[in-house]
Short mmCIF file of C-alpha atoms in Angstrom, two decimals:
data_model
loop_
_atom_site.label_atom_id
_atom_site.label_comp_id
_atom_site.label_asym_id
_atom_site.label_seq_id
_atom_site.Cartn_x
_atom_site.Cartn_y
_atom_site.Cartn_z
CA UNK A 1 -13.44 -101.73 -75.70
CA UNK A 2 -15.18 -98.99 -73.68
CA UNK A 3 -12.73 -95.91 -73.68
CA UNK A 4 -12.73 -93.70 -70.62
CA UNK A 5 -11.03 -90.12 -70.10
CA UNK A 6 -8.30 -90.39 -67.24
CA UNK A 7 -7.35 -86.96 -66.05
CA UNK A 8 -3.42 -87.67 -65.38
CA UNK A 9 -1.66 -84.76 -63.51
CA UNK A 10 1.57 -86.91 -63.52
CA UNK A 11 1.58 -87.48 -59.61
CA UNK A 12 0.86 -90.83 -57.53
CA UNK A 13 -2.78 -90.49 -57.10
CA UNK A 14 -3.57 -89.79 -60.85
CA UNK A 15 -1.31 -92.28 -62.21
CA UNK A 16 -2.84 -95.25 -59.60
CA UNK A 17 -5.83 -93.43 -61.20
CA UNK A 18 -4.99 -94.68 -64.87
CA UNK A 19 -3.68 -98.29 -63.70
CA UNK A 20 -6.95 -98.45 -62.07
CA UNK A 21 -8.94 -97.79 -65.18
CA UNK A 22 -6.69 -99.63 -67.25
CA UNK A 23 -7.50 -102.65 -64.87
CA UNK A 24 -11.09 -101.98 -65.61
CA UNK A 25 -10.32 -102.58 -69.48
CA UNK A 26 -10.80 -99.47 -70.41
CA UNK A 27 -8.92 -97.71 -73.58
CA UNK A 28 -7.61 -94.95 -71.15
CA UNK A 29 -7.21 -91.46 -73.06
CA UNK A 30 -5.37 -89.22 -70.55
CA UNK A 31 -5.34 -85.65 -70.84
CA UNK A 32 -3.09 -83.41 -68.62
CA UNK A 33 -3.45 -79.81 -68.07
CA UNK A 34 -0.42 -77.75 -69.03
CA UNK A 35 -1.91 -74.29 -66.32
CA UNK A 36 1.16 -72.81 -65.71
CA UNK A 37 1.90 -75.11 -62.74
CA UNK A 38 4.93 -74.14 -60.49
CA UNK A 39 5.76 -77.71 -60.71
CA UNK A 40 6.37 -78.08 -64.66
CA UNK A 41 8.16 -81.46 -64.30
CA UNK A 42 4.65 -83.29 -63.68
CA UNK A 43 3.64 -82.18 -66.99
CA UNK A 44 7.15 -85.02 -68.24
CA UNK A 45 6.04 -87.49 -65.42
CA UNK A 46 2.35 -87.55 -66.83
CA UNK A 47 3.67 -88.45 -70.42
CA UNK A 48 5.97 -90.90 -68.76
CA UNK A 49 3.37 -92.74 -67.26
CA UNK A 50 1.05 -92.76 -69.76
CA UNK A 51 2.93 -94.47 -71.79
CA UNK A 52 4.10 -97.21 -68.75
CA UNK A 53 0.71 -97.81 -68.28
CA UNK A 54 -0.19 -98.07 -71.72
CA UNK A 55 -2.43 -95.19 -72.34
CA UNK A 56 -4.41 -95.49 -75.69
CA UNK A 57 -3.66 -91.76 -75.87
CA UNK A 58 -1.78 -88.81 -74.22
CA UNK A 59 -2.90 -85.19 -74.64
CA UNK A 60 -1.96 -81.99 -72.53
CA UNK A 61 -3.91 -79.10 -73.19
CA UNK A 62 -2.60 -76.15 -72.44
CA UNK A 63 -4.58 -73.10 -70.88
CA UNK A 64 -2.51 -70.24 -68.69
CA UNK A 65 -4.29 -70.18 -64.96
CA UNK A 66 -1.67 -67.79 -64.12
CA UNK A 67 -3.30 -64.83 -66.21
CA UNK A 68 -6.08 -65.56 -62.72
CA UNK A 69 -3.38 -66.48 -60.21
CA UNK A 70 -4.35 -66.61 -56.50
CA UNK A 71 -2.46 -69.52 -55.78
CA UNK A 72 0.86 -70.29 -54.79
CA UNK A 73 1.00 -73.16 -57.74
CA UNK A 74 -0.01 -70.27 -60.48
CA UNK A 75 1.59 -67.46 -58.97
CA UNK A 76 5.41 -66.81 -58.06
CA UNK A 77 5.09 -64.32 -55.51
CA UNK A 78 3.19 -66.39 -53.47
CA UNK A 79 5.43 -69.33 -51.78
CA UNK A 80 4.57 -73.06 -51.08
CA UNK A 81 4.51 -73.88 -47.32
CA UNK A 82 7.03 -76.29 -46.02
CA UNK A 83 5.20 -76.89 -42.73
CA UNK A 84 1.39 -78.00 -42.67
CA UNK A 85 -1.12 -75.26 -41.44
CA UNK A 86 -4.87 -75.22 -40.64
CA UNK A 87 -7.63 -74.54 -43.19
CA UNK A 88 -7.22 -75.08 -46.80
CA UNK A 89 -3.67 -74.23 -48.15
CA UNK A 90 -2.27 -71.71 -50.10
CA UNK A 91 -1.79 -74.08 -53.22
CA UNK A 92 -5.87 -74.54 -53.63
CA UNK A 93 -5.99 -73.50 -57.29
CA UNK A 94 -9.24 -71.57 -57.87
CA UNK A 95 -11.91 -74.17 -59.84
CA UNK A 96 -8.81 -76.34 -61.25
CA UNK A 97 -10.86 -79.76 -60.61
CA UNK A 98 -14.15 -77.93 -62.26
CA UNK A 99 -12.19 -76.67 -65.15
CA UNK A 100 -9.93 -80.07 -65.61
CA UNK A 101 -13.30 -82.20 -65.29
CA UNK A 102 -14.61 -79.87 -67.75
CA UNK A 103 -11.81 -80.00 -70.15
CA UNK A 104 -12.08 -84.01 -69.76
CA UNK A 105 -16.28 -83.81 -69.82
CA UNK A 106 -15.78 -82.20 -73.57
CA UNK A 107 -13.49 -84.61 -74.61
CA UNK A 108 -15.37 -87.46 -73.66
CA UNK A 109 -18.31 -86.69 -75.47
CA UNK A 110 -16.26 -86.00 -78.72
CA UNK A 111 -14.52 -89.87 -77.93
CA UNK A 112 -17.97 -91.18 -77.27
CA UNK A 113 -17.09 -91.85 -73.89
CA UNK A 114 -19.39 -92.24 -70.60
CA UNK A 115 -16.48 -92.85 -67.84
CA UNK A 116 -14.05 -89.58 -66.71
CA UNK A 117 -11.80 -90.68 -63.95
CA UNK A 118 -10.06 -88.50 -61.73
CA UNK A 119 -7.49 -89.28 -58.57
CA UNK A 120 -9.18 -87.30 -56.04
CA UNK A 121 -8.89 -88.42 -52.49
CA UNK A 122 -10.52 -86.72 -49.61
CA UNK A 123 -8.65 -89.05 -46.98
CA UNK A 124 -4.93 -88.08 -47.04
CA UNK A 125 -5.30 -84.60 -48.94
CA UNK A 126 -4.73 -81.21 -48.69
CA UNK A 127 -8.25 -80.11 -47.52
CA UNK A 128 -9.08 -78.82 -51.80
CA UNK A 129 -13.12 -78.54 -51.46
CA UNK A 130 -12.89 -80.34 -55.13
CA UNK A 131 -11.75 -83.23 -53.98
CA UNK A 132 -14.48 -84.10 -51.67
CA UNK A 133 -17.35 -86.77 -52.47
CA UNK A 134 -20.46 -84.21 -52.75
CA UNK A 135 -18.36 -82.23 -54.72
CA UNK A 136 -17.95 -85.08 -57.92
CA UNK A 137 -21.55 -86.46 -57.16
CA UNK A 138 -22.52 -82.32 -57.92
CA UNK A 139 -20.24 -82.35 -60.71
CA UNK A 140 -21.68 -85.61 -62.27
CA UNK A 141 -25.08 -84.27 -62.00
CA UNK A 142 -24.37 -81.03 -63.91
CA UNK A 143 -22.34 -83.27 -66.40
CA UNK A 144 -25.59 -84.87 -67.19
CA UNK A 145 -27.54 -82.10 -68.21
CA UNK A 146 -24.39 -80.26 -70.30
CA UNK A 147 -24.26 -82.32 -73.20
CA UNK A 148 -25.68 -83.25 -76.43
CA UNK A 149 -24.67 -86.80 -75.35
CA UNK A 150 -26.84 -86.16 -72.04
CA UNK A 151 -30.02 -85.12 -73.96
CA UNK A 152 -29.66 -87.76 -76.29
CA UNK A 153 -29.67 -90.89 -73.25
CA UNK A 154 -25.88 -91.35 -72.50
CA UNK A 155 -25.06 -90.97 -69.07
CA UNK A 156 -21.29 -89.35 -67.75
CA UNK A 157 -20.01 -90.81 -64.88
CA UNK A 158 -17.41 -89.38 -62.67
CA UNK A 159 -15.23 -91.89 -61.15
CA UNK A 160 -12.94 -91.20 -58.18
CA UNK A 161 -11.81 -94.88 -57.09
CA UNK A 162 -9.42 -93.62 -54.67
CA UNK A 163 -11.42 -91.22 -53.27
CA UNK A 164 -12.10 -92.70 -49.62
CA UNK A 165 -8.86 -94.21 -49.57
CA UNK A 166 -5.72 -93.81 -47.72
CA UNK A 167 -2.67 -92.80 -49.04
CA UNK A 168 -1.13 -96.01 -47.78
CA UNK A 169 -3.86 -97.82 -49.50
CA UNK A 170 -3.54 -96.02 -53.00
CA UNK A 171 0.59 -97.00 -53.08
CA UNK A 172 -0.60 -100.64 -52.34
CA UNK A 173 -3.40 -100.56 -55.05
CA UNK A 174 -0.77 -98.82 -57.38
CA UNK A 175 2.29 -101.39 -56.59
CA UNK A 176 -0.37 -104.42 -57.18
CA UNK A 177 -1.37 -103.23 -60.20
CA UNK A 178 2.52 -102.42 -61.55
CA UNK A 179 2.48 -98.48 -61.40
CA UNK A 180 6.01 -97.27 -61.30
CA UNK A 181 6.05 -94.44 -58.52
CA UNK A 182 9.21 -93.32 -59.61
CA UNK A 183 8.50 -92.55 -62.91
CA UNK A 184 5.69 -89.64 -61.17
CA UNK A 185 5.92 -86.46 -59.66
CA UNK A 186 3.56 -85.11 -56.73
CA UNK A 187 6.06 -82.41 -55.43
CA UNK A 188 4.96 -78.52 -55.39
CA UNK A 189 8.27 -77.31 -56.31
CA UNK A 190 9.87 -80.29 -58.13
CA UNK A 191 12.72 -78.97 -59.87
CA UNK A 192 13.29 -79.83 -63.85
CA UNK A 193 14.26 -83.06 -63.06
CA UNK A 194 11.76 -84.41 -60.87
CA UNK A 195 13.70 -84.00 -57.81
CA UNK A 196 11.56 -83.46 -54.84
CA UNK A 197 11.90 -81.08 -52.12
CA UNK A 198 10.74 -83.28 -48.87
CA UNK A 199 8.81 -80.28 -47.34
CA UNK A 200 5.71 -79.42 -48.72
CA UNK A 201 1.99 -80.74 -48.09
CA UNK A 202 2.87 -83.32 -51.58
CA UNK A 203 6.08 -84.23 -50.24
CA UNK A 204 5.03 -84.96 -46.82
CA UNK A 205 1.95 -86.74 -47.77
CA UNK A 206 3.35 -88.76 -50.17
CA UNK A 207 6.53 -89.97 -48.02
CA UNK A 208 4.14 -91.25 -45.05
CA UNK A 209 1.99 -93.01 -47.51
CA UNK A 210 5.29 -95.43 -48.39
CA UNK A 211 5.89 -95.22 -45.02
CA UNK A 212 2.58 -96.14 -43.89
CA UNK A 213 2.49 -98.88 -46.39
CA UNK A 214 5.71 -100.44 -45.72
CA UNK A 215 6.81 -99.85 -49.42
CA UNK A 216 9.70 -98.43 -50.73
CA UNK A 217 9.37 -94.65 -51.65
CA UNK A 218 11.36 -94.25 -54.80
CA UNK A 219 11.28 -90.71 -54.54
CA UNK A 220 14.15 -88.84 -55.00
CA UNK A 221 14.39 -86.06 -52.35
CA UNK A 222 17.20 -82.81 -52.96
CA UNK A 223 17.40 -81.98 -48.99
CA UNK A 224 19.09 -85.62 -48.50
CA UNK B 1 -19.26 -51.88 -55.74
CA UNK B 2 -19.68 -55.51 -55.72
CA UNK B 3 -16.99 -57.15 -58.61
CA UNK B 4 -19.17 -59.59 -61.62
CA UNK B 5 -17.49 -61.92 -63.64
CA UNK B 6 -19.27 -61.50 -67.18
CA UNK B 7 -19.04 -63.92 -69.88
CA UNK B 8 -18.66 -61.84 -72.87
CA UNK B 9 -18.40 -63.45 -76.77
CA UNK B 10 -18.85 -60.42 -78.49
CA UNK B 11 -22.36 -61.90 -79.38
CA UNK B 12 -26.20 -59.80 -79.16
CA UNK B 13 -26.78 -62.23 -75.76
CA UNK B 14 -23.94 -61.16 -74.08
CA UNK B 15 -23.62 -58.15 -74.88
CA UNK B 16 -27.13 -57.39 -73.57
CA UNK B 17 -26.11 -59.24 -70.51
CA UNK B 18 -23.40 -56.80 -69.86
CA UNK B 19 -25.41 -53.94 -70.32
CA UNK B 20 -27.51 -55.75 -67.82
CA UNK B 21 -24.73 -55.88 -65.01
CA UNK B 22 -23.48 -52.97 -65.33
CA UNK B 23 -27.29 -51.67 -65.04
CA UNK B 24 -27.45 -53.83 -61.89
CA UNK B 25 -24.40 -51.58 -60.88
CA UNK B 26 -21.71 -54.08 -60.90
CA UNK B 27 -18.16 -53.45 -61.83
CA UNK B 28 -17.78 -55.94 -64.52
CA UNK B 29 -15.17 -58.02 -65.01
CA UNK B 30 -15.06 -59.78 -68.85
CA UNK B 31 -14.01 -62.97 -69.82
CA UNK B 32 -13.93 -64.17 -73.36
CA UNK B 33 -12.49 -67.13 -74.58
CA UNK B 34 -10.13 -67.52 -77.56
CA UNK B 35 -11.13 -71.58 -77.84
CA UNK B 36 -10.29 -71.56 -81.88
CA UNK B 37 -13.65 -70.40 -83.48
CA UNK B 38 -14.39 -70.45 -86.82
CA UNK B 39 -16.07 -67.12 -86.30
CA UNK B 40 -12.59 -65.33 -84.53
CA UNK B 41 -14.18 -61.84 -85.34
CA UNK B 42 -16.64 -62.16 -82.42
CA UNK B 43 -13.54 -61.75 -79.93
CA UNK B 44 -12.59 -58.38 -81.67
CA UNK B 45 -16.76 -57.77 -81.13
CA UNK B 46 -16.44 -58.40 -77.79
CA UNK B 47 -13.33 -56.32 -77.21
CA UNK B 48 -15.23 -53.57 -78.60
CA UNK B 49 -18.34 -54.21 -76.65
CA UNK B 50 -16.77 -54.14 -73.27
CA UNK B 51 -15.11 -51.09 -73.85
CA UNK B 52 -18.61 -49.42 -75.13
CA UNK B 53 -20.17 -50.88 -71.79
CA UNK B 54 -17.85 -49.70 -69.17
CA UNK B 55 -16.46 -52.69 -68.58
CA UNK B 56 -13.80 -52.63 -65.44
CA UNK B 57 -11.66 -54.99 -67.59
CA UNK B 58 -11.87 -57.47 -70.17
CA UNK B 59 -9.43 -60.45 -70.39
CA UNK B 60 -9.04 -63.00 -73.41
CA UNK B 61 -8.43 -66.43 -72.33
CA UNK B 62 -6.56 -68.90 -74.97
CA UNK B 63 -7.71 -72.45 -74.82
CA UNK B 64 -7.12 -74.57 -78.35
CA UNK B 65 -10.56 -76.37 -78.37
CA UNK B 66 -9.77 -77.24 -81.79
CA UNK B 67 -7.85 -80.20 -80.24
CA UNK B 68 -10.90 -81.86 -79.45
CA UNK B 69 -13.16 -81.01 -82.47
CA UNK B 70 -16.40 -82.22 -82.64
CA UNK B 71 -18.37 -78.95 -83.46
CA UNK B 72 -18.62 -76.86 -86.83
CA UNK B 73 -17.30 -74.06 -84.65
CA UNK B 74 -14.10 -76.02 -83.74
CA UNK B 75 -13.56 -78.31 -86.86
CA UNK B 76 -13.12 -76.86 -90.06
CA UNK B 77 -13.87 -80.51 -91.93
CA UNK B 78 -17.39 -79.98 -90.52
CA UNK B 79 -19.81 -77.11 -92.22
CA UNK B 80 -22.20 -74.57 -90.79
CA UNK B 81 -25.63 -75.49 -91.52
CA UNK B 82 -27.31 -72.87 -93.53
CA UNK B 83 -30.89 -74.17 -93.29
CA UNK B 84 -32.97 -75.21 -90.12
CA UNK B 85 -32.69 -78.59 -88.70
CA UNK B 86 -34.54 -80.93 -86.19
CA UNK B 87 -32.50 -81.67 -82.98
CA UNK B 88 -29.30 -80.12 -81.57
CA UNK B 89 -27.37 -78.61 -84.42
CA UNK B 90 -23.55 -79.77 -85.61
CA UNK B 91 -22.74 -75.67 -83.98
CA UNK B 92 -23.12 -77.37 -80.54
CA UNK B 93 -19.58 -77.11 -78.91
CA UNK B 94 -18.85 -80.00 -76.27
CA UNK B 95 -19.14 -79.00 -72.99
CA UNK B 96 -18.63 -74.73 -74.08
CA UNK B 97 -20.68 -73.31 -71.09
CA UNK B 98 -19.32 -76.06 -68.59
CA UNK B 99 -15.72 -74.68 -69.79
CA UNK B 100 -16.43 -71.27 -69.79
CA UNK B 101 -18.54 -70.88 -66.44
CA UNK B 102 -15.52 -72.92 -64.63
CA UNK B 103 -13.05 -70.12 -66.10
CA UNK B 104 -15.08 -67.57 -64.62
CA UNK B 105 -15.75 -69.70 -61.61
CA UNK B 106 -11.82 -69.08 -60.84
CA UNK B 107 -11.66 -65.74 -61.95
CA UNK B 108 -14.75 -64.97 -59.54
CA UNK B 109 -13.05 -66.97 -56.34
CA UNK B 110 -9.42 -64.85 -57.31
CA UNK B 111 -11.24 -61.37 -57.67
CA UNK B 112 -13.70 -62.09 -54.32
CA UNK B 113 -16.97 -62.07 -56.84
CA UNK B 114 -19.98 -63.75 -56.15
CA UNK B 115 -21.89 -62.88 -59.12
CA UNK B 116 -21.26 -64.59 -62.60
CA UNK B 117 -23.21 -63.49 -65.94
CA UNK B 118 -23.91 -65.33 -68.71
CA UNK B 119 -26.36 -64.80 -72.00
CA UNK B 120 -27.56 -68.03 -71.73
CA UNK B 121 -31.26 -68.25 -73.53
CA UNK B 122 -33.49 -71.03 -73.55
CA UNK B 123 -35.96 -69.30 -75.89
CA UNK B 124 -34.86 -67.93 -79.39
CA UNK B 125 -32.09 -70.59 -79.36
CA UNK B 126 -30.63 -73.46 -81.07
CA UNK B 127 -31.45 -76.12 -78.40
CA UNK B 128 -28.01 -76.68 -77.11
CA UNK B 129 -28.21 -78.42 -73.67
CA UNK B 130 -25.90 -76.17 -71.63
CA UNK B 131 -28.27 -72.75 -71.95
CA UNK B 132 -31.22 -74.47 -69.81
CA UNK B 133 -32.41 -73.38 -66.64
CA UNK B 134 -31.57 -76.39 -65.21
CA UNK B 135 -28.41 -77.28 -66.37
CA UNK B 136 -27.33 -73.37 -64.88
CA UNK B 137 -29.35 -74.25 -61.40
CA UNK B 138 -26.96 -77.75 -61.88
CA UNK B 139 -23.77 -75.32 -62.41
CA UNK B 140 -24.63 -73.18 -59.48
CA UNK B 141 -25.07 -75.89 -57.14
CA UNK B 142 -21.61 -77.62 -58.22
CA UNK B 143 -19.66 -74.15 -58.33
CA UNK B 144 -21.28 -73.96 -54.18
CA UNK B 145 -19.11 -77.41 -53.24
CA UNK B 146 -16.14 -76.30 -55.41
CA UNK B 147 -14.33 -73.57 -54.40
CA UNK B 148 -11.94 -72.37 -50.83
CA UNK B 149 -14.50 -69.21 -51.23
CA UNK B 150 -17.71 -71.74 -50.39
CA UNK B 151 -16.18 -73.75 -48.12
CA UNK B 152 -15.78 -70.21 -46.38
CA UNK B 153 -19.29 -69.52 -46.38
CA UNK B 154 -19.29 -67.21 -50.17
CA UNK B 155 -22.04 -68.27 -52.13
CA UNK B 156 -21.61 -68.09 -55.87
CA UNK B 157 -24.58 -67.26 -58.20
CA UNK B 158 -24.90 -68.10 -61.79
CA UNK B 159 -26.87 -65.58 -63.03
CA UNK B 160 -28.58 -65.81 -66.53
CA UNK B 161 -30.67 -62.45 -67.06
CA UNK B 162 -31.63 -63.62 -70.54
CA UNK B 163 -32.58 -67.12 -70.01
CA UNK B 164 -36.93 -66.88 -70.53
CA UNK B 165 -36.45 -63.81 -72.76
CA UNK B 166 -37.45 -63.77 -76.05
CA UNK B 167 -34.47 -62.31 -79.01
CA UNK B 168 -36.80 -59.69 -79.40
CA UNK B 169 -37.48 -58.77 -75.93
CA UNK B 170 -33.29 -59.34 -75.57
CA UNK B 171 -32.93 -56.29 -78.01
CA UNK B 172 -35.77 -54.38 -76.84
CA UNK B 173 -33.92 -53.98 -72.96
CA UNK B 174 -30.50 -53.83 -74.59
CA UNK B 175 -31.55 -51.08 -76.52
CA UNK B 176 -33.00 -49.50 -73.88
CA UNK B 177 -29.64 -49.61 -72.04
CA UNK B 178 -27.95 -48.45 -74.97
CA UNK B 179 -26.20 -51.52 -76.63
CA UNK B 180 -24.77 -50.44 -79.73
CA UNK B 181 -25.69 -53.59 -81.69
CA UNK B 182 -23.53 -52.91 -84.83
CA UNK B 183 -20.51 -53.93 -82.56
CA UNK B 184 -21.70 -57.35 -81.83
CA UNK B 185 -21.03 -60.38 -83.92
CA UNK B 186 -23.34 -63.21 -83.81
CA UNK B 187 -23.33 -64.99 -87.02
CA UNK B 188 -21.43 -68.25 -86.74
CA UNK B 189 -18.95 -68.12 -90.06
CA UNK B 190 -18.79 -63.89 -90.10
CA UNK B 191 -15.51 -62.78 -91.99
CA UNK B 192 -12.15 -61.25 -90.41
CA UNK B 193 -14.31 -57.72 -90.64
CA UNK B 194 -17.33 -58.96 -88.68
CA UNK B 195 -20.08 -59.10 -91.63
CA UNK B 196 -22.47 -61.87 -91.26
CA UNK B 197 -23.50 -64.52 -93.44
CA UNK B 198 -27.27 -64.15 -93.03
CA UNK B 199 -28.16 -67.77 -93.09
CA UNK B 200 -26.47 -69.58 -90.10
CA UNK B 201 -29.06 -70.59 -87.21
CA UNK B 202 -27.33 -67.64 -84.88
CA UNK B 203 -28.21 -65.18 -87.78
CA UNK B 204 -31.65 -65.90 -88.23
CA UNK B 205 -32.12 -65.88 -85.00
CA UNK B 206 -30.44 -62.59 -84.69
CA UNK B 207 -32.43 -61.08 -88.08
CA UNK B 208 -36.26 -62.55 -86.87
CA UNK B 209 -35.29 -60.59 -83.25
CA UNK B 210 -34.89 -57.32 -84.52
CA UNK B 211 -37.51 -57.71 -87.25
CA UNK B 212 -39.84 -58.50 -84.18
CA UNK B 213 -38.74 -56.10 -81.82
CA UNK B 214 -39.18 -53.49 -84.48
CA UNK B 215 -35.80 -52.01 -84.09
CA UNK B 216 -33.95 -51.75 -87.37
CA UNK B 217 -31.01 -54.06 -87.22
CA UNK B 218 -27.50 -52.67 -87.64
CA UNK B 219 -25.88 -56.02 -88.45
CA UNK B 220 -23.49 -55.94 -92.15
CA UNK B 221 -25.08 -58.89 -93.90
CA UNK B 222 -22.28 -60.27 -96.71
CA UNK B 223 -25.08 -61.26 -99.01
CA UNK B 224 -27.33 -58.46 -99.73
#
């Protein structure tokens, strides 16, 4: 059985992510990133569902982004936006895809794994440059000159299977393949709970996704 | 004065490499990383080391490697090799450079640098994958499609003053720009006080560079 690295943040895209690879056949190991992250609860949702979806293994690393800050995800005195802007949004945290694909490019060549998947979409998304297409194909690239495993013939591939979809299309991939949206968390400001707050650039892209796709959001919202 | 995120591990390279920066007129910003080494005293060395080179500020980042292993460096079970060996050598820590240069990739993007240093060498060194030119030129190019600060038009550049340097050459311009050498630690199991084994592949290195160079070499060898 081929094992893969799954980066799993604990939201909807990550954990459609891990059903995904699962599907595949792959041993998933999924790693989470404990950053600092405003949002805390996601860190509980990503253990939740890595154990719904039958994760060979669960690891958070932990690593404190908020000694850089400049981002209202790592920093407290800067707040999340409840009402969608233009250009790329406040809660862009500085290289968090580089160093989480990094984090998950180390571990794979210490499982002897050639597969690192990661949720990134570039349709329904926040605008994050490291979510875009060019950006993984650069990523994968570099990847393959890093290692030992590199020089010595294995290739790394970086695989983004929801990457051109929609949001509406990830929750139908997800509820096909028996992911449990309520057990994740995509809100900015979740509370400890997992309650959602409805508002920000998550929330809002999340809720028209089950909208969108005529499915049931299981989400449950505080302002309601 | 234009900000420079310097990789700093308390090592001859980097050290040189700050001297370097700071020669290019840079305020220098240092990052080391705490990732679990065997050889801890080099983060004391480069504490020490920024300080003697001016550095603007030096920051410690904590990131428990050890959790992944696979490296003498990072797994005690596994010993440092005290005799030359063909290929890539069991000191080769998955994915190090890719980890560090995407810590100082969002450092740089929070502190509005363009300019990151690192003591890579692709000379005098023990063959690990992630100190080629082309693996940096790989880094660069991913770091360009990665950040808010690119998509804004910033370019970052990787910059590896070292890289087609001999060790002797190395210590010839650091000396030149006055790195105190006795500060640095570069052997791979030093003790808690910084004195070097004088057999690990990063000491003879170190030892055949100054013995070339002709510049007597301050390092505290433990068996002599």
């Amino acid at each position: 059985m081929n094992k893969a690295v799954v980066l799993l943040s604990g939201g909807l895209d990550s954990a459609t992510t891990l059903a995904v690879a699962r599907d595949e056949g792959y041993a998933c190991h999924a790693l989470s990133l404990d950053y600092g992250q405003r949002h805390r609860s996601e860190l509980a949702a990503a253990q939740r569902v890595a154990q719904a979806l039958g994760a060979a293994e669960h690891r958070t690393v932990k690593l404190d982004l908020t000694a850089f800050g400049g981002s209202a995800l790592t920093d407290a005195g800067i707040a999340v936006p409840t009402t969608p802007a233009a250009g790329i949004p406040v809660t862009y945290v500085p290289a968090r895809n580089t160093i989480m694909l990094s984090l998950a490019l180390a571990w794979a060549e210490v499982l002897g794994s050639r597969d690192i998947f990661i949720g990134a979409n570039a349709v329904d998304y926040s605008g994050y440059p490291d979510c875009r297409p060019e950006y993984l194909d650069a990523f994968e690239k570099m990847a393959n000159l890093a290692t030992k495993a590199a020089v010595e013939g294995s290739t790394t591939r970086i695989r983004a299977p929801l990457v051109d979809l929609s949001k509406a299309d990830i929750i139908r991939r997800g509820t096909v393949l028996g992911v449990d949206y309520s057990l994740t968390v995509s809100c900015y400001q979740a509370d400890e709970t997992g309650m959602a707050c409805g508002q920000c650039d998550s929330c809002r892209l999340r809720r028209l996704g089950f909208a969108s796709a005529g499915i049931t959001d299981p989400t449950r919202y505080r302002r309601e």
